[in-house]
Coordinates of C-alpha atoms in Angstrom, one line a residue:
Chain C
M1 CA 147.9 75.9 41.1
Q2 CA 148.3 79.1 39.1
D3 CA 151.7 80.9 39.3
H4 CA 151.3 84.4 40.6
S5 CA 155.0 85.2 41.0
S6 CA 155.4 87.1 37.7
L7 CA 152.3 89.3 38.1
T8 CA 152.9 93.1 38.3
P9 CA 152.0 94.6 41.6
A10 CA 149.1 96.5 39.9
T11 CA 147.7 93.4 38.4
A12 CA 148.0 91.4 41.6
R13 CA 146.2 94.2 43.5
E14 CA 143.5 94.3 40.9
M15 CA 142.9 90.6 41.3
I16 CA 142.9 90.9 45.0
R17 CA 140.4 93.9 44.8
N18 CA 138.1 91.7 42.6
N19 CA 138.4 88.8 45.1
E20 CA 140.1 86.7 42.5
L21 CA 143.1 86.1 44.7
I22 CA 142.2 85.4 48.3
K23 CA 145.3 83.7 49.6
P24 CA 148.6 84.4 51.4
T25 CA 150.7 86.7 49.3
S26 CA 154.1 85.0 49.7
G27 CA 155.6 84.6 46.3
V28 CA 153.0 86.8 44.6
A29 CA 154.6 89.6 42.4
N30 CA 158.0 88.3 43.3
G31 CA 160.7 90.9 43.9
F32 CA 158.2 93.6 45.0
T33 CA 158.1 94.6 48.7
Q34 CA 155.1 93.5 50.7
A35 CA 153.9 95.3 53.8
N36 CA 152.0 94.7 57.1
L37 CA 148.9 96.9 57.7
A38 CA 147.8 98.5 60.9
V39 CA 144.9 101.0 60.9
L40 CA 144.2 102.9 64.0
P41 CA 141.9 105.8 65.1
K42 CA 143.7 109.1 64.6
E43 CA 143.6 109.9 68.3
L44 CA 146.3 107.2 68.6
A45 CA 148.2 108.1 65.5
F46 CA 150.9 110.4 66.9
E47 CA 151.7 108.0 69.7
F48 CA 151.9 105.0 67.3
L49 CA 154.1 106.9 64.9
L50 CA 156.3 107.9 67.8
F51 CA 156.5 104.3 69.0
S52 CA 157.6 103.3 65.5
Q53 CA 160.2 106.1 65.4
R54 CA 161.6 104.9 68.8
N55 CA 161.5 101.2 67.8
P56 CA 162.5 101.2 64.2
K57 CA 163.7 97.6 64.2
S58 CA 160.3 96.3 65.5
C59 CA 158.1 98.8 63.6
P60 CA 159.8 100.0 60.4
I61 CA 157.2 102.3 58.7
L62 CA 157.1 102.2 54.9
D63 CA 154.1 104.6 54.4
V64 CA 151.5 106.4 56.5
V65 CA 148.1 107.1 55.0
E66 CA 146.6 110.3 56.6
P67 CA 143.1 110.6 58.0
G68 CA 140.4 110.3 55.3
E69 CA 143.0 109.0 52.7
Y70 CA 143.4 105.4 51.5
K71 CA 146.0 105.6 48.8
P72 CA 149.6 105.0 49.9
K73 CA 151.2 107.8 48.0
I74 CA 154.8 106.7 48.6
V75 CA 154.7 103.0 48.0
A76 CA 151.7 102.5 45.7
P77 CA 150.0 105.7 44.7
E78 CA 147.3 104.0 42.6
A79 CA 146.3 101.4 45.2
D80 CA 143.4 101.4 47.6
L81 CA 144.3 100.2 51.1
R82 CA 140.6 99.4 51.8
T83 CA 140.3 96.7 49.2
D84 CA 143.8 95.7 48.0
I85 CA 144.6 93.2 50.8
P86 CA 143.3 89.6 50.3
K87 CA 142.0 89.3 53.9
Y88 CA 141.6 91.9 56.7
R89 CA 141.1 91.4 60.4
I90 CA 138.9 93.6 62.5
Y91 CA 139.5 94.2 66.2
Q92 CA 137.3 96.0 68.6
H93 CA 138.7 96.9 72.0
G94 CA 141.6 94.4 71.3
K95 CA 139.3 91.5 70.4
L96 CA 139.2 89.9 66.9
I97 CA 135.6 90.1 65.8
E98 CA 135.7 89.5 62.0
E99 CA 137.7 88.7 58.9
K100 CA 136.7 90.5 55.7
T101 CA 138.0 90.9 52.1
D102 CA 137.4 94.7 52.1
V103 CA 137.0 97.3 54.8
K104 CA 135.4 100.2 52.8
D105 CA 132.6 100.5 55.3
L106 CA 135.0 100.9 58.3
W107 CA 137.6 103.2 56.8
D108 CA 136.5 106.8 57.5
E109 CA 138.2 110.1 58.1
N110 CA 138.9 109.0 61.7
M111 CA 141.3 106.2 60.7
V112 CA 145.0 106.4 59.9
G113 CA 146.7 103.6 58.0
F114 CA 150.3 102.4 58.7
L115 CA 152.2 100.2 56.3
I116 CA 155.0 98.4 58.1
G117 CA 158.0 96.6 56.6
C118 CA 157.9 92.8 56.5
S119 CA 160.6 90.1 56.7
F120 CA 159.8 88.7 53.3
T121 CA 162.2 91.4 51.9
F122 CA 165.2 90.5 54.0
E123 CA 164.6 86.8 53.6
N124 CA 164.8 87.2 49.8
A125 CA 168.0 89.1 50.3
L126 CA 169.4 86.3 52.6
L127 CA 168.4 83.6 50.0
N128 CA 170.1 85.6 47.2
N129 CA 173.2 85.6 49.3
G130 CA 173.2 81.9 49.9
V131 CA 172.0 82.0 53.5
P132 CA 169.5 79.2 54.0
I133 CA 166.1 79.9 55.6
R134 CA 164.9 76.9 57.6
H135 CA 161.2 77.6 57.9
R136 CA 161.0 78.0 54.1
E137 CA 162.9 74.7 53.6
E138 CA 160.4 73.1 56.1
N139 CA 157.5 74.9 54.5
C140 CA 156.1 76.3 57.7
N141 CA 155.8 79.7 59.5
V142 CA 158.8 81.4 61.0
P143 CA 159.1 80.7 64.8
M144 CA 158.5 83.9 66.9
Y145 CA 159.1 84.5 70.6
K146 CA 158.3 87.1 73.2
T147 CA 161.5 88.4 74.7
N148 CA 162.5 90.2 77.9
V149 CA 163.7 93.1 75.8
Q150 CA 161.3 96.0 76.4
C151 CA 160.4 98.3 73.5
V152 CA 160.9 102.0 74.1
K153 CA 157.6 103.3 75.4
A154 CA 155.6 106.0 73.5
G155 CA 152.5 107.3 75.1
R156 CA 150.2 104.4 75.6
F157 CA 152.2 102.0 73.5
E158 CA 154.6 99.7 75.4
G159 CA 155.5 96.1 75.7
P160 CA 158.1 93.4 75.0
M161 CA 159.8 93.0 71.7
V162 CA 158.7 89.9 69.7
V163 CA 161.5 88.3 67.6
S164 CA 161.6 85.9 64.8
M165 CA 164.4 83.2 64.7
R166 CA 166.3 81.7 61.8
P167 CA 168.9 79.1 62.7
M168 CA 172.0 78.8 60.4
P169 CA 175.4 77.2 60.2
E170 CA 178.1 79.4 61.9
E171 CA 179.8 80.3 58.6
H172 CA 176.7 82.2 57.4
V173 CA 176.2 84.5 60.5
V174 CA 178.5 87.3 59.4
R175 CA 177.0 87.5 56.0
A176 CA 173.4 87.4 57.5
V177 CA 174.3 90.5 59.6
Q178 CA 175.7 92.3 56.6
V179 CA 172.9 91.5 54.3
T180 CA 170.1 92.5 56.7
S181 CA 171.9 95.6 57.9
R182 CA 171.4 97.0 54.4
F183 CA 167.6 96.9 54.9
P184 CA 166.7 99.0 58.0
S185 CA 163.2 99.5 56.5
V186 CA 162.4 95.8 56.9
H187 CA 163.7 95.1 60.4
G188 CA 167.4 95.6 59.6
A189 CA 170.2 93.8 61.4
P190 CA 169.5 91.0 64.0
I191 CA 169.0 92.1 67.5
H192 CA 170.7 89.0 69.0
I193 CA 172.9 86.1 67.9
G194 CA 173.2 82.9 69.9
N195 CA 172.0 82.0 73.4
P196 CA 168.2 82.4 73.5
E197 CA 168.1 82.7 77.3
S198 CA 170.0 86.0 77.1
I199 CA 166.9 87.6 75.7
G200 CA 164.5 85.7 77.9
I201 CA 163.6 82.8 75.7
Q202 CA 163.4 79.7 77.9
D203 CA 162.6 77.0 75.2
I204 CA 163.7 77.6 71.7
H205 CA 161.5 74.6 70.6
S206 CA 158.3 76.2 71.9
P207 CA 157.8 79.4 70.0
D208 CA 155.0 81.8 71.2
F209 CA 153.8 82.3 67.6
G210 CA 154.5 80.4 64.3
D211 CA 156.1 77.0 64.1
S212 CA 159.1 75.3 65.7
V213 CA 161.9 74.6 63.2
T214 CA 164.8 72.1 63.2
I215 CA 168.1 73.5 64.7
R216 CA 170.9 71.2 63.6
E217 CA 174.1 70.4 65.5
G218 CA 176.4 73.4 65.5
E219 CA 173.8 75.8 64.1
V220 CA 173.4 79.3 65.7
P221 CA 170.0 80.8 66.2
V222 CA 169.8 84.4 64.9
F223 CA 167.0 86.7 66.1
W224 CA 165.4 89.6 64.3
A225 CA 162.8 92.1 65.6
C226 CA 159.4 91.0 64.3
G227 CA 156.5 92.9 62.9
V228 CA 154.2 91.1 65.4
T229 CA 155.6 93.5 68.0
P230 CA 153.7 96.7 67.0
Q231 CA 150.5 94.6 66.5
A232 CA 150.8 93.1 70.0
V233 CA 151.6 96.5 71.5
A234 CA 148.7 98.1 69.7
M235 CA 146.3 95.3 70.8
H236 CA 147.4 95.9 74.4
V237 CA 146.0 99.5 74.1
K238 CA 142.6 98.0 73.2
P239 CA 141.7 100.7 70.6
E240 CA 137.9 101.0 69.9
L241 CA 138.7 99.9 66.3
M242 CA 141.8 98.5 64.8
I243 CA 142.2 96.9 61.3
S244 CA 145.1 94.7 60.2
H245 CA 145.9 92.3 57.4
A246 CA 145.3 88.6 58.2
P247 CA 148.6 86.8 58.8
G248 CA 150.4 86.2 55.6
H249 CA 147.9 88.2 53.6
M250 CA 150.0 91.3 52.9
F251 CA 149.8 94.5 50.9
I252 CA 151.9 94.4 47.7
T253 CA 153.7 97.7 47.0
D254 CA 155.1 99.0 43.7
L255 CA 158.6 99.2 45.1
R256 CA 161.2 96.5 44.5
D257 CA 163.0 95.0 47.5
E258 CA 166.3 96.3 46.4
E259 CA 165.0 99.9 46.5
F260 CA 165.0 99.6 50.3
G261 CA 168.7 98.8 50.4
V262 CA 170.6 101.7 52.1
L263 CA 173.9 100.9 50.4
Chain K
M1 CA 190.2 131.0 74.9
Q2 CA 189.2 128.1 77.0
D3 CA 189.2 124.7 75.3
H4 CA 185.8 123.0 75.7
S5 CA 186.5 120.1 73.4
S6 CA 187.2 117.6 76.1
L7 CA 184.2 118.4 78.4
T8 CA 181.8 115.5 79.0
P9 CA 178.3 116.2 77.6
A10 CA 176.9 116.4 81.1
T11 CA 179.5 119.0 82.2
A12 CA 179.0 121.0 79.0
R13 CA 175.3 121.0 79.5
E14 CA 175.6 122.1 83.2
M15 CA 177.8 125.0 82.1
I16 CA 175.3 125.9 79.5
R17 CA 172.4 125.6 82.0
N18 CA 174.3 128.0 84.3
N19 CA 174.9 130.5 81.5
E20 CA 178.7 129.9 81.7
L21 CA 178.9 128.8 78.1
I22 CA 176.9 131.0 75.8
K23 CA 178.5 130.4 72.4
P24 CA 178.2 128.2 69.3
T25 CA 178.7 124.5 70.3
S26 CA 181.0 123.4 67.4
G27 CA 183.9 121.7 68.9
V28 CA 182.4 121.5 72.4
A29 CA 182.4 117.9 73.9
N30 CA 184.1 116.6 70.8
G31 CA 183.0 113.2 69.5
F32 CA 179.5 113.5 71.0
T33 CA 176.5 114.0 68.7
Q34 CA 174.9 117.4 68.6
A35 CA 171.3 118.1 67.6
N36 CA 169.0 120.8 66.2
L37 CA 165.9 121.6 68.3
A38 CA 162.4 122.3 67.1
V39 CA 159.5 122.7 69.6
L40 CA 156.0 122.9 68.2
P41 CA 152.4 122.9 69.7
K42 CA 151.1 119.4 70.1
E43 CA 148.3 120.0 67.6
L44 CA 151.0 120.0 64.9
A45 CA 153.1 117.1 66.3
F46 CA 151.7 114.2 64.3
E47 CA 152.0 116.1 61.0
F48 CA 155.6 117.2 61.8
L49 CA 156.6 113.7 62.9
L50 CA 155.0 112.3 59.6
F51 CA 156.9 115.0 57.6
S52 CA 160.1 113.8 59.2
Q53 CA 159.2 110.1 58.5
R54 CA 158.6 111.0 54.8
N55 CA 161.7 113.2 54.5
P56 CA 164.3 111.4 56.6
K57 CA 167.2 112.9 54.8
S58 CA 166.1 116.5 55.5
C59 CA 164.6 115.8 58.9
P60 CA 166.3 112.9 60.7
I61 CA 164.7 112.6 64.1
L62 CA 167.0 111.7 67.0
D63 CA 164.5 112.0 69.8
V64 CA 161.0 113.3 70.5
V65 CA 160.0 114.7 73.8
E66 CA 156.4 114.2 74.5
P67 CA 153.9 116.9 75.6
G68 CA 154.7 118.1 79.2
E69 CA 158.1 116.4 79.2
Y70 CA 161.5 118.1 78.7
K71 CA 164.0 115.3 79.3
P72 CA 165.2 113.6 76.0
K73 CA 165.1 110.0 77.3
I74 CA 166.8 108.4 74.4
V75 CA 169.8 110.7 73.7
A76 CA 170.3 112.4 77.1
P77 CA 168.0 111.2 79.9
E78 CA 169.4 113.6 82.5
A79 CA 169.3 116.8 80.4
D80 CA 166.7 119.5 80.4
L81 CA 165.8 120.8 76.9
R82 CA 164.4 124.0 78.4
T83 CA 167.8 125.2 79.7
D84 CA 170.6 123.1 78.2
I85 CA 170.9 124.9 74.9
P86 CA 173.1 128.1 74.9
K87 CA 170.7 130.2 72.9
Y88 CA 167.1 129.7 71.9
R89 CA 165.0 131.5 69.3
I90 CA 161.3 132.2 69.9
Y91 CA 159.0 132.5 66.9
Q92 CA 155.3 133.6 67.0
H93 CA 153.2 133.0 63.9
G94 CA 156.5 132.4 61.9
K95 CA 158.2 135.7 63.1
L96 CA 161.3 135.7 65.2
I97 CA 160.4 137.7 68.3
E98 CA 163.2 137.0 70.8
E99 CA 166.4 135.2 71.7
K100 CA 166.7 133.7 75.2
T101 CA 169.1 131.5 77.2
D102 CA 166.3 129.4 78.7
V103 CA 162.6 128.7 77.8
K104 CA 161.2 127.4 81.0
D105 CA 158.4 129.9 80.9
L106 CA 157.2 128.9 77.4
W107 CA 157.6 125.1 77.6
D108 CA 154.2 123.8 78.9
E109 CA 152.2 120.6 78.4
N110 CA 151.1 121.9 75.0
M111 CA 154.6 121.7 73.5
V112 CA 156.4 118.8 71.8
G113 CA 160.2 118.9 71.3
F114 CA 162.0 117.3 68.4
L115 CA 165.7 116.8 68.3
I116 CA 167.0 116.6 64.7
G117 CA 170.3 115.2 63.5
C118 CA 172.9 117.8 62.5
S119 CA 175.7 117.7 59.9
F120 CA 178.5 118.1 62.5
T121 CA 178.4 114.3 62.9
F122 CA 178.9 113.4 59.3
E123 CA 181.5 116.1 58.8
N124 CA 183.6 114.6 61.6
A125 CA 183.2 111.3 59.8
L126 CA 184.3 112.8 56.5
L127 CA 187.4 114.5 58.1
N128 CA 188.3 111.2 59.8
N129 CA 188.2 109.6 56.4
G130 CA 190.5 112.2 54.8
V131 CA 187.8 114.1 52.9
P132 CA 188.5 117.8 53.2
I133 CA 185.7 120.2 54.3
R134 CA 186.1 123.6 52.6
H135 CA 184.0 125.8 54.9
R136 CA 185.9 124.5 57.9
E137 CA 189.2 125.3 56.1
E138 CA 187.8 128.7 55.3
N139 CA 186.4 129.1 58.8
C140 CA 182.9 130.1 57.7
N141 CA 179.4 128.7 57.5
V142 CA 178.5 125.9 55.1
P143 CA 176.8 127.3 52.0
M144 CA 173.1 126.3 51.8
Y145 CA 170.7 126.6 48.8
K146 CA 167.0 126.3 48.2
T147 CA 166.4 123.6 45.5
N148 CA 163.6 122.7 43.1
V149 CA 163.3 119.3 44.8
Q150 CA 160.0 119.2 46.7
C151 CA 159.8 117.5 50.1
V152 CA 157.1 114.9 50.4
K153 CA 154.1 116.8 51.9
A154 CA 152.6 115.8 55.3
G155 CA 149.5 117.6 56.4
R156 CA 150.3 121.3 56.5
F157 CA 154.1 120.8 56.2
E158 CA 155.4 121.2 52.6
G159 CA 158.1 123.0 50.7
P160 CA 161.4 122.7 48.8
M161 CA 164.4 120.9 50.2
V162 CA 167.3 123.0 51.4
V163 CA 170.7 121.5 50.8
S164 CA 174.2 122.2 52.0
M165 CA 177.1 121.9 49.6
R166 CA 180.7 120.7 50.1
P167 CA 183.1 120.9 47.1
M168 CA 185.8 118.3 46.9
P169 CA 188.4 116.9 44.5
E170 CA 186.9 114.1 42.3
E171 CA 188.9 111.4 44.0
H172 CA 187.1 111.9 47.3
V173 CA 183.5 111.7 46.0
V174 CA 183.0 107.9 46.2
R175 CA 184.4 107.8 49.8
A176 CA 182.2 110.7 50.8
V177 CA 179.1 108.8 49.6
Q178 CA 180.2 105.7 51.5
V179 CA 181.0 107.5 54.7
T180 CA 177.8 109.5 54.9
S181 CA 175.6 106.6 53.9
R182 CA 176.6 105.0 57.2
F183 CA 174.9 107.9 59.0
P184 CA 171.2 108.1 58.0
S185 CA 170.3 109.7 61.3
V186 CA 172.3 112.8 60.4
H187 CA 171.2 113.4 56.8
G188 CA 172.9 110.3 55.3
A189 CA 174.1 110.0 51.7
P190 CA 174.2 113.1 49.4
I191 CA 171.1 113.9 47.4
H192 CA 173.1 115.1 44.4
I193 CA 176.6 115.1 43.0
G194 CA 177.7 117.6 40.3
N195 CA 175.7 120.1 38.2
P196 CA 173.9 122.5 40.6
E197 CA 171.4 123.5 37.9
S198 CA 169.9 119.9 37.9
I199 CA 168.4 120.7 41.3
G200 CA 167.5 124.2 40.6
I201 CA 170.5 126.1 41.9
Q202 CA 171.3 128.9 39.4
D203 CA 174.4 130.4 41.0
I204 CA 176.6 128.2 43.2
H205 CA 178.4 131.3 44.4
S206 CA 175.3 132.9 45.8
P207 CA 174.0 130.6 48.6
D208 CA 170.6 131.3 50.1
F209 CA 171.9 130.8 53.6
G210 CA 175.4 130.6 55.1
D211 CA 178.6 131.6 53.2
S212 CA 180.0 131.1 49.7
V213 CA 183.1 128.9 49.6
T214 CA 185.9 128.5 47.1
I215 CA 185.4 125.8 44.5
R216 CA 188.7 124.9 42.9
E217 CA 189.4 123.9 39.3
G218 CA 188.2 120.3 38.8
E219 CA 186.4 120.1 42.1
V220 CA 182.9 118.6 42.3
P221 CA 180.1 120.1 44.4
V222 CA 178.4 117.5 46.5
F223 CA 174.9 118.3 48.0
W224 CA 173.3 117.0 51.2
A225 CA 169.8 117.5 52.6
C226 CA 170.0 120.2 55.3
G227 CA 168.4 120.6 58.7
V228 CA 167.3 124.1 57.7
T229 CA 164.6 122.3 55.6
P230 CA 162.3 121.3 58.4
Q231 CA 162.7 124.7 60.1
A232 CA 161.8 126.5 56.9
V233 CA 158.9 124.2 56.3
A234 CA 157.6 124.6 59.9
M235 CA 158.0 128.5 59.7
H236 CA 155.8 128.4 56.6
V237 CA 153.0 126.9 58.7
K238 CA 153.3 129.9 61.0
P239 CA 152.6 128.1 64.3
E240 CA 151.3 130.2 67.1
L241 CA 154.5 129.4 69.0
M242 CA 157.7 127.7 67.8
I243 CA 161.0 127.4 69.7
S244 CA 164.3 126.5 68.1
H245 CA 168.0 126.6 68.9
A246 CA 169.8 129.7 67.6
P247 CA 172.0 128.8 64.6
G248 CA 175.1 127.0 65.7
H249 CA 174.0 126.8 69.3
M250 CA 173.1 123.1 69.4
F251 CA 172.0 120.5 72.0
I252 CA 174.8 118.2 73.0
T253 CA 173.7 114.6 73.5
D254 CA 175.2 111.8 75.5
L255 CA 175.7 109.6 72.4
R256 CA 178.9 109.4 70.4
D257 CA 178.8 110.1 66.7
E258 CA 179.9 106.5 65.9
E259 CA 176.9 105.1 67.7
F260 CA 174.7 106.5 64.8
G261 CA 176.7 104.5 62.2
V262 CA 174.4 101.8 60.8
L263 CA 177.3 99.5 59.8

């Protein structure tokens, strides 16, 4: 397998644009921040932006591409959001109808693109600080759960927060809070530490999305707001058209993870 | 003079609502966060919210009140933004036409209210950390300057960043950066330390707004993004109607300053 970790973001995006790299982007252009994509009709744009402003841990916005535009001026001014993601998903009225490798035909002046921070960034920071990440060790998806914590409503957008969970030995918990607090643009500090039932999770071994991971004796589950939240909330509104990245197939920005650290 | 520093936010707002407290709010309900107000027609709301998202240091949003609403659910759910500010300013097509103590007649379902973080919060944090604040010592307004730093454009909203300046002895500069970095919701870390000319300020003793303050031998000027920026940028768009607080006459929220600290 070819190693894509040392590609520049521009080269990686060019390969993706030319359909030479149709695979999950984890580990591609290592050290550069990756982002979730949500594209919505402009009639929903204010409410969705407001939802993100009110729920910054679930929906941390990295860039917004205005109606008729497709270049994310802040995070990658030379990129094209219509072609530079390996795989897109197309939803009509909340139903997945198609996966495609470009969406040029669907992206018109009625659509607004949102790039949303992704947990890859804070996971790299955790690893760099010696905090182990179980689902990476077990080579599976992070476990994700619906909670009983309600997001703050904005217009038509409302619903429960979805969280991701990373179990860790007690001695790492303080450092995990500190490290991720530095990165509010990519979900920030945990929303809960410890007892899953306190946030409405009945069975920690049966995640609603992703995979179950091993929790060892004495380990503490730590929960972060998850980027699945805004997607779930948006689907609930059943927009006429919505475009997203396919899971794991993210947009690669020109900015390094560390540039999102607030201190 | 009556001391209003120990009022609760609810009592202070009630007095303001009844026109029993028509004066600048500095020092009223001490320890509780105060906010700038900008009310714009909903046709501009997405672009203004996007402007704030792209320029969080100049325009840190604390709450947004949706069309037809006037209660800021996040920062003061029992308040009424149409009456609970001591003095409002009404602008038509970018021109100040009137000052009023309530705006019930103007606030209809076409208007969207934005509450924007204010430097009072971080100034209290600086004082609590032993960093002196010259314009408070000299009992005048903070000096503010137009810079050559352009805000990131969003739709019709664009223009230069306006900054406030606080001079301080060199030994306080590091702590000032640390303390204010904790408060991204109220302008956050400085945008510049030292030479005013580097950001296009020709004469530090001639501020564009506010008052000139003494800069002593060996002191360093430290510059923060200022809440005048979004107001100046919005005025430039010349909206049919725009409502703001009168300078110094702020909205008092139910949240304590420390609740906005990110760590």
